[in-house]
CSV table of C-alpha atoms in Angstrom, one decimal:
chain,number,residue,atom,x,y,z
A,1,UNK,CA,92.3,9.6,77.9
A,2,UNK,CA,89.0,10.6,76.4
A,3,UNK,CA,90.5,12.3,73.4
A,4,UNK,CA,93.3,12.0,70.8
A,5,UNK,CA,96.8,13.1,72.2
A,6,UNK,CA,99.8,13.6,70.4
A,7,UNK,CA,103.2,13.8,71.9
A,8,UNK,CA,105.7,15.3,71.8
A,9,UNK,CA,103.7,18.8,72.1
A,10,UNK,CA,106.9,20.7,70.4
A,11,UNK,CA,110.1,19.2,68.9
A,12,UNK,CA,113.0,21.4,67.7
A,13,UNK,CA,115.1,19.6,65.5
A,14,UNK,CA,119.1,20.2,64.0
A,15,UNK,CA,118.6,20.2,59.9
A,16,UNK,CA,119.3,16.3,58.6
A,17,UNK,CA,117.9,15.0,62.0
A,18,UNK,CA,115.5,12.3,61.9
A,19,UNK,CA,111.9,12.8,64.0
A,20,UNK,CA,109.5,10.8,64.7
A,21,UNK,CA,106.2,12.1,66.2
A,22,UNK,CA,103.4,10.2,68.2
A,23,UNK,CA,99.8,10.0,67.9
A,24,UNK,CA,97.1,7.9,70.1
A,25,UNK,CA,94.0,7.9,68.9
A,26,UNK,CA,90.8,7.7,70.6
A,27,UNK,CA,90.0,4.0,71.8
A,28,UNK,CA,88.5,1.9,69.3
A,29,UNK,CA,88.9,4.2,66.5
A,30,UNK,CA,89.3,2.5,63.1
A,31,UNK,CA,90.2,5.6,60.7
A,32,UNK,CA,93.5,7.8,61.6
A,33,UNK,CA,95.0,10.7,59.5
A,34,UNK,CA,97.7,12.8,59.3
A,35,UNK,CA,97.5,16.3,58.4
A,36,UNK,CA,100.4,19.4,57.7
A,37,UNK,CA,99.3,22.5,59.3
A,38,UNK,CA,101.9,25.5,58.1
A,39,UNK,CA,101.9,28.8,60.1
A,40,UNK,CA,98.4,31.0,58.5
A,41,UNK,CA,97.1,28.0,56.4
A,42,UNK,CA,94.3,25.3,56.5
A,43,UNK,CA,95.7,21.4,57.3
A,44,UNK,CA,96.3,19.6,54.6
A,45,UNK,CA,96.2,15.9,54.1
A,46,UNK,CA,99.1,13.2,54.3
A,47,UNK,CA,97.8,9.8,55.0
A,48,UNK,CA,95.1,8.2,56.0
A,49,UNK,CA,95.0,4.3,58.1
A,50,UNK,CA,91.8,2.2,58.2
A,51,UNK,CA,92.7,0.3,61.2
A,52,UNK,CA,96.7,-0.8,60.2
A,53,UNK,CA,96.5,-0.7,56.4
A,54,UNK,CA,97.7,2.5,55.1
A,55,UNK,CA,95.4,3.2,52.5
A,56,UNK,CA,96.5,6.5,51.3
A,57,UNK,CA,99.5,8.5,51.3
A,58,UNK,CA,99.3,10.5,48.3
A,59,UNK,CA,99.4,14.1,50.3
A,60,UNK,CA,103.3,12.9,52.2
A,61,UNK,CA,105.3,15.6,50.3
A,62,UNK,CA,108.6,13.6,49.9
A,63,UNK,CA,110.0,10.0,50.8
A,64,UNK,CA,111.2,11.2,54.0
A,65,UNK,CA,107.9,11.4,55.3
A,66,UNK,CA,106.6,7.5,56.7
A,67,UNK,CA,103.4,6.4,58.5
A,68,UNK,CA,102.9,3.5,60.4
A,69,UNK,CA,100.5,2.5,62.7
A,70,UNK,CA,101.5,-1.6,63.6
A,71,UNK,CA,98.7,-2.8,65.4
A,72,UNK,CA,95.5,-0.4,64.6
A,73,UNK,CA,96.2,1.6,67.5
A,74,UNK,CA,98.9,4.4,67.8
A,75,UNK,CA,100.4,5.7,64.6
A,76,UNK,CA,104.2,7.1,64.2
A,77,UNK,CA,104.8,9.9,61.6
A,78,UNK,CA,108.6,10.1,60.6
A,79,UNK,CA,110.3,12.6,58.6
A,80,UNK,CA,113.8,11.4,58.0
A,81,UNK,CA,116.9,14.4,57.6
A,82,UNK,CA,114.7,16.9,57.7
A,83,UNK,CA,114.5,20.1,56.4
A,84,UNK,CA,113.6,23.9,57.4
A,85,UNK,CA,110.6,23.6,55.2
A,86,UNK,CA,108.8,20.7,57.0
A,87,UNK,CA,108.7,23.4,60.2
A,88,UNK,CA,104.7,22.9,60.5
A,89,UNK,CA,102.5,22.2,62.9
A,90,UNK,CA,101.5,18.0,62.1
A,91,UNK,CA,98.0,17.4,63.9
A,92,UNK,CA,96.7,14.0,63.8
A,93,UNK,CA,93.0,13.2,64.0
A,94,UNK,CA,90.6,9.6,64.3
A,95,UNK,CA,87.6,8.6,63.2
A,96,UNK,CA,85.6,6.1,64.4
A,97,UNK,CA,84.4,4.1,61.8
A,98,UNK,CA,84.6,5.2,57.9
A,99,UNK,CA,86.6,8.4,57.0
A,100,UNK,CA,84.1,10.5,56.5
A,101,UNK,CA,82.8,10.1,60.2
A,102,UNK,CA,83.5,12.9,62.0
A,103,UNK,CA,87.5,13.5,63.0
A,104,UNK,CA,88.3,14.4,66.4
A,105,UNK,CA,92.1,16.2,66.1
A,106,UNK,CA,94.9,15.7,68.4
A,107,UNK,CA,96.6,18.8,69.9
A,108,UNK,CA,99.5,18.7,67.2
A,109,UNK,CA,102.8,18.6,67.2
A,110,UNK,CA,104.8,21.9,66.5
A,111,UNK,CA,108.6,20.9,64.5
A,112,UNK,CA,110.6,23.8,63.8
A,113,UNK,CA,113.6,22.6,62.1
A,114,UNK,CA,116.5,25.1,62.6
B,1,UNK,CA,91.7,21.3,42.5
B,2,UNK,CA,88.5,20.9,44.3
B,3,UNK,CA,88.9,24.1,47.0
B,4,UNK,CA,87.3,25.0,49.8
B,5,UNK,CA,87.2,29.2,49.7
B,6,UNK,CA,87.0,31.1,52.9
B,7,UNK,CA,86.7,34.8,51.8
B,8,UNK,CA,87.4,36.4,54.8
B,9,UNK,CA,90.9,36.4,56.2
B,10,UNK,CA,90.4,38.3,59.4
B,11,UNK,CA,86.9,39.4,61.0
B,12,UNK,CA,86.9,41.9,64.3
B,13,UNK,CA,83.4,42.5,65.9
B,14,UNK,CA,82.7,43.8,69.0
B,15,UNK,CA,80.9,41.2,71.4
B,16,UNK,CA,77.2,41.0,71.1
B,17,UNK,CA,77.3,41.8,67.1
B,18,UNK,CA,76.2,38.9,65.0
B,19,UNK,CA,79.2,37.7,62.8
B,20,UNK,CA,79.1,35.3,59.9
B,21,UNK,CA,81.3,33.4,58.2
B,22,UNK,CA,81.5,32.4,54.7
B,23,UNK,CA,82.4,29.2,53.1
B,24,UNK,CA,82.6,28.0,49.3
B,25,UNK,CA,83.5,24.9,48.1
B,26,UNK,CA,84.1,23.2,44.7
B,27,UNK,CA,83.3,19.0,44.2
B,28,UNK,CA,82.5,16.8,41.3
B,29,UNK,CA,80.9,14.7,43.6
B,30,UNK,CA,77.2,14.4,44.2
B,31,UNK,CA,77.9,12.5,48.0
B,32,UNK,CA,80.2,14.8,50.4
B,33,UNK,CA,80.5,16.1,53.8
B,34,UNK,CA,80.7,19.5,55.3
B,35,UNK,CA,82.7,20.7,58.4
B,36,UNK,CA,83.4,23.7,60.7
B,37,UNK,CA,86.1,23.3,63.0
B,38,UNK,CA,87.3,26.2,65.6
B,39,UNK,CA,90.9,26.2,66.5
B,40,UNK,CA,90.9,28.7,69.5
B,41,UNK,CA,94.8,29.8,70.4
B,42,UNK,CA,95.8,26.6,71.9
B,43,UNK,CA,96.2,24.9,68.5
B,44,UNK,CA,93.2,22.0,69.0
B,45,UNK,CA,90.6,21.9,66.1
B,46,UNK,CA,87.1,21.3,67.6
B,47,UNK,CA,84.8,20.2,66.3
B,48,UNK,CA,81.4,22.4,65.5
B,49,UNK,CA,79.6,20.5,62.9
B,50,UNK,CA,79.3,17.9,60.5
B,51,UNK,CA,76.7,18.1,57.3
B,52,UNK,CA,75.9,15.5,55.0
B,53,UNK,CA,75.3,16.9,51.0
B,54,UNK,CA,71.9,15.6,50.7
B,55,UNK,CA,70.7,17.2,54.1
B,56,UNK,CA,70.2,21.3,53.0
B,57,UNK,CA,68.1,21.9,56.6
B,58,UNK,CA,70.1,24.8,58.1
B,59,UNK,CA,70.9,23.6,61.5
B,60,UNK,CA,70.9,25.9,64.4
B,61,UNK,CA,72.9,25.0,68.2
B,62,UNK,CA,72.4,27.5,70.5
B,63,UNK,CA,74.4,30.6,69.6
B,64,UNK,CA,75.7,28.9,66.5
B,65,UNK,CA,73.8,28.5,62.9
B,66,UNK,CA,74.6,27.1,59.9
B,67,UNK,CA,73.2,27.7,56.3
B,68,UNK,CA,73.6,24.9,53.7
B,69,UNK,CA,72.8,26.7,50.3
B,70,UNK,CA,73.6,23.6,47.4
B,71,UNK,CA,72.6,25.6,44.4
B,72,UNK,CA,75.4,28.1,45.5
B,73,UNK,CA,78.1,25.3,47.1
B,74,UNK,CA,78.1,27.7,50.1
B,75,UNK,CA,78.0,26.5,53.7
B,76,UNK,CA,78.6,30.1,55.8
B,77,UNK,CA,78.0,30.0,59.8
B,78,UNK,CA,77.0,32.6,61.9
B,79,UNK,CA,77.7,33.2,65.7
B,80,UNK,CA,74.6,35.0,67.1
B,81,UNK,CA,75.2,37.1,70.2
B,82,UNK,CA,79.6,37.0,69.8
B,83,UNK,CA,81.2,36.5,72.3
B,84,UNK,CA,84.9,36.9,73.6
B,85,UNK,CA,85.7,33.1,73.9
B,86,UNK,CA,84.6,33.1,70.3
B,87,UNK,CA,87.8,34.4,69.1
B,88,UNK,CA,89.3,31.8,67.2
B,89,UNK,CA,90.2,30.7,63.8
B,90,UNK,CA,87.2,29.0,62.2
B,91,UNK,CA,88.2,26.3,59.3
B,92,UNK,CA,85.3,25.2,56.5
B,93,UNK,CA,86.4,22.1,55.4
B,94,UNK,CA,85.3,18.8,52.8
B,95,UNK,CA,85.6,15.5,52.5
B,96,UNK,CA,84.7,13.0,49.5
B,97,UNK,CA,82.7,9.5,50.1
B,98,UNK,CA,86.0,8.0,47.5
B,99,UNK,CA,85.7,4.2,47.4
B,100,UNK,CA,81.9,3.3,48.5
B,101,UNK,CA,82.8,5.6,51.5
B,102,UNK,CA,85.8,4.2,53.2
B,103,UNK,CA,88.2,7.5,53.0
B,104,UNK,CA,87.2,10.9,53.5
B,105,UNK,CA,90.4,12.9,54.4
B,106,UNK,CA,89.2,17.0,54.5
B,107,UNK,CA,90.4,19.8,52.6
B,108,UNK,CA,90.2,22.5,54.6
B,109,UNK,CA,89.7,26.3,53.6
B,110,UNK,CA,92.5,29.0,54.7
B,111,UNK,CA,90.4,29.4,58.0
B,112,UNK,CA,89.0,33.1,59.0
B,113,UNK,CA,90.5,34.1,61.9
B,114,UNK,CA,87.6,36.0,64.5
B,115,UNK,CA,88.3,38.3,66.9
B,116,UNK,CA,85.8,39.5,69.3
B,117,UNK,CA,86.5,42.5,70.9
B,118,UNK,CA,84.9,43.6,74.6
């Protein structure tokens, strides 16, 4: 597709499951990041990947948040035994050559954690 | 923290007013970037605009106008004309040239949600 898609759309998850979410970015992209959208609030920033080195992940809020994105292309966000307070919306966006080039956003993926 | 400051929580017009939207940001940094992003119900940011820190020309794009004020650190945008479709929450947001310009993650205001009314 033309744009950045992120699947799944929604995920419900048990307390203490582990999740892993999905984003493709926009062909050719080099910059990816992943940002915490809570219900009322602004994103914030996780982690940021210039092509498959993750160069920043000083905005993950705990170890059981991990990046990766293997081969450049499609990252995986991961939040291991999660918890009711990681219930946020988690939007991914790309970039196509330095970070601050414009970022096209995904759709998001909305985790409630019950 | 550097912040980005979006005064107004909640605007209501009726379509056909002119609305605008204020922005305020804080940086130590003499290189940056300004955004506007809409997020209309759906959830999807779009993107409206991107302004480099040494460009102050207000920009206008049909309905749409933006006024770079650096002496203030204000970047506010006004939506001539409102219309219904324009209801959405509208996010100011910065990022940083850090490292000779390879990062630039944004930090985004706490968006000012719009409603235009018929």
């Amino acid at each position: 597709g033309a744009g950045v898609s992120q699947s799944p759309r929604y995920k419900v998850a048990k307390r203490g499951q582990d999740v892993a979410l999905r984003c493709d970015p926009i062909s050719g992209h080099v910059s990816l990041f992943w940002y915490q959208q809570a219900l009322g609030q602004g994103p914030e920033f996780l982690t940021y990947f210039q092509n498959e080195a993750q160069l920043d992940k000083s905005g993950l809020p705990s170890d059981r948040f991990f990046a990766e994105r293997p081969e450049g292309s499609v990252s995986t966000l991961k939040i291991q035994r999660t918890q009711q307070e990681d219930s946020a919306v988690y939007l991914c966006a790309s970039s196509s050559g330095q970070g601050t080039d414009t970022q096209y956003f995904g759709p998001g993926t909305r985790l409630t954690v019950l | 923290a550097q912040k980005v400051t979006q005064a107004q929580t909640e605007i209501s017009v009726v379509e056909k007013e002119d609305v605008t939207l204020d922005c305020v940001y804080e940086t130590r940094d003499t290189t940056y970037y300004l955004f506007w992003y809409k997020q209309p119900p759906s959830g999807e940011l779009v993107f409206l605009i991107r302004r480099n820190s040494f460009d102050e020309q207000n920009e206008i794009s049909g309905r749409y106008s933006w006024n770079f004020q650096k002496s203030t650190s204000s970047f506010n945008f006004t939506i001539t004309a409102s219309q219904v479709v324009d209801s959405a929450v509208y996010f100011c947001a910065r990022s940083e040239a850090n490292d000779g310009g390879s990062q630039g993650n944004l930090i985004f205001g706490k968006g000012t949600k719009l409603s235009v009314k018929p």
